[in-house]
Amino acid sequence: MLTVRRSRGYAAWFGWYSRRQFRKHFHSVRVSVPPETLAMNTGYPVVFYCNHAYWWDGFWSQLCTEEFFRQNLFIIIEYQQLVKHRFFTRLGAFSLDRSKPRTVIETVEYASRCLSSESRNQNALWIFPQGKIENVDVSPMRFFNGTAAIVAKTLGRTSGIYLVSVVSRIEYLEEQRPELFLSFGKPEYFSATDAVDKSGLTRRMERETARRLASLKEKIVNGEISDFRTIVKGRESVNRRVEKFRGRVGLR
């Protein structure tokens, strides 16, 4: 498997690059994070589990880490993709090869070691349990059991761990470019004394993700997005620039 070879220089460059790409391709990136998630005890690791509907998913994990958290970011990427883009290992990525069952066990073990390693910052793993990009409204939602296995394995090495749902939607509203909405859930805490039913936890994560995706869609449709903070503002679209020009020259 491919393991993490973290580089602060690469992380700084990628942070700049990802913001540049979001400004270029999106009208805005809006994020909602409850205070409970911001107030997590950083002495415990956290797993952010996310729906996987867009090519952009790996980009905004870095963006949110920089904007909201003081964390060591880890992210799992399919082996075939990480081989092509090895520089992601410099940002905290390591590989998973589902075609080789033995390496899946190795990845779970490695993930738990990363999460339980000593650090001044909170260790955070971003994972997309669907295992592939699927339509944002796919139903039923189906996850692999790997996330629950990582939680259980990590609890054998540390006294506690958080699990946080993150859902995303890209929507076209009133602008030429789309808007990205990211919604974090409240943290669920597990202690080392908790018995983790991997299958049961996976099914619960599926239901929570589907529920929160539906809730996010309803909020966007109803315009109830006042609790979302804009962390990236894109360039003005052509229609807005034309409107300003017409206003300056007195055209209606």
PDB file of C-alpha atoms in Angstrom, residues 22 26-33 60 63-64 167-171 178-184 225-234:
ATOM      1  CA  PHE A  22     -12.954  26.809  -6.199  1.00  0.00           C
ATOM      2  CA  PHE A  26     -17.847  27.977  -8.179  1.00  0.00           C
ATOM      3  CA  HIS A  27     -19.839  31.035  -7.235  1.00  0.00           C
ATOM      4  CA  SER A  28     -19.318  30.145  -3.578  1.00  0.00           C
ATOM      5  CA  VAL A  29     -18.423  27.444  -1.090  1.00  0.00           C
ATOM      6  CA  ARG A  30     -20.740  27.557   1.936  1.00  0.00           C
ATOM      7  CA  VAL A  31     -20.217  25.525   5.089  1.00  0.00           C
ATOM      8  CA  SER A  32     -22.320  24.847   8.179  1.00  0.00           C
ATOM      9  CA  VAL A  33     -20.493  23.512  11.250  1.00  0.00           C
ATOM     10  CA  TRP A  60     -12.750  20.481   0.133  1.00  0.00           C
ATOM     11  CA  LEU A  63     -10.139  23.441   2.619  1.00  0.00           C
ATOM     12  CA  CYS A  64     -12.274  22.724   5.703  1.00  0.00           C
ATOM     13  CA  VAL A 167     -22.781  15.828   3.533  1.00  0.00           C
ATOM     14  CA  SER A 168     -22.311  17.852   0.367  1.00  0.00           C
ATOM     15  CA  ARG A 169     -24.460  19.128  -2.465  1.00  0.00           C
ATOM     16  CA  ILE A 170     -23.628  21.195  -5.541  1.00  0.00           C
ATOM     17  CA  GLU A 171     -26.541  23.311  -6.744  1.00  0.00           C
ATOM     18  CA  PRO A 178     -22.784  26.436  -9.099  1.00  0.00           C
ATOM     19  CA  GLU A 179     -22.581  26.691  -5.329  1.00  0.00           C
ATOM     20  CA  LEU A 180     -21.104  24.033  -3.060  1.00  0.00           C
ATOM     21  CA  PHE A 181     -22.866  23.404   0.254  1.00  0.00           C
ATOM     22  CA  LEU A 182     -21.143  21.413   3.010  1.00  0.00           C
ATOM     23  CA  SER A 183     -22.976  20.482   6.193  1.00  0.00           C
ATOM     24  CA  PHE A 184     -21.240  18.956   9.224  1.00  0.00           C
ATOM     25  CA  ILE A 225     -29.156  28.796   4.456  1.00  0.00           C
ATOM     26  CA  SER A 226     -28.480  31.617   6.915  1.00  0.00           C
ATOM     27  CA  ASP A 227     -26.412  29.283   9.122  1.00  0.00           C
ATOM     28  CA  PHE A 228     -23.965  28.603   6.270  1.00  0.00           C
ATOM     29  CA  ARG A 229     -20.733  30.560   6.230  1.00  0.00           C
ATOM     30  CA  THR A 230     -19.167  31.451   2.884  1.00  0.00           C
ATOM     31  CA  ILE A 231     -15.508  30.411   3.032  1.00  0.00           C
ATOM     32  CA  VAL A 232     -14.712  30.881  -0.668  1.00  0.00           C
ATOM     33  CA  LYS A 233     -16.258  33.500  -2.923  1.00  0.00           C
ATOM     34  CA  GLY A 234     -15.866  32.955  -6.646  1.00  0.00           C
TER      35      GLY A 234
END
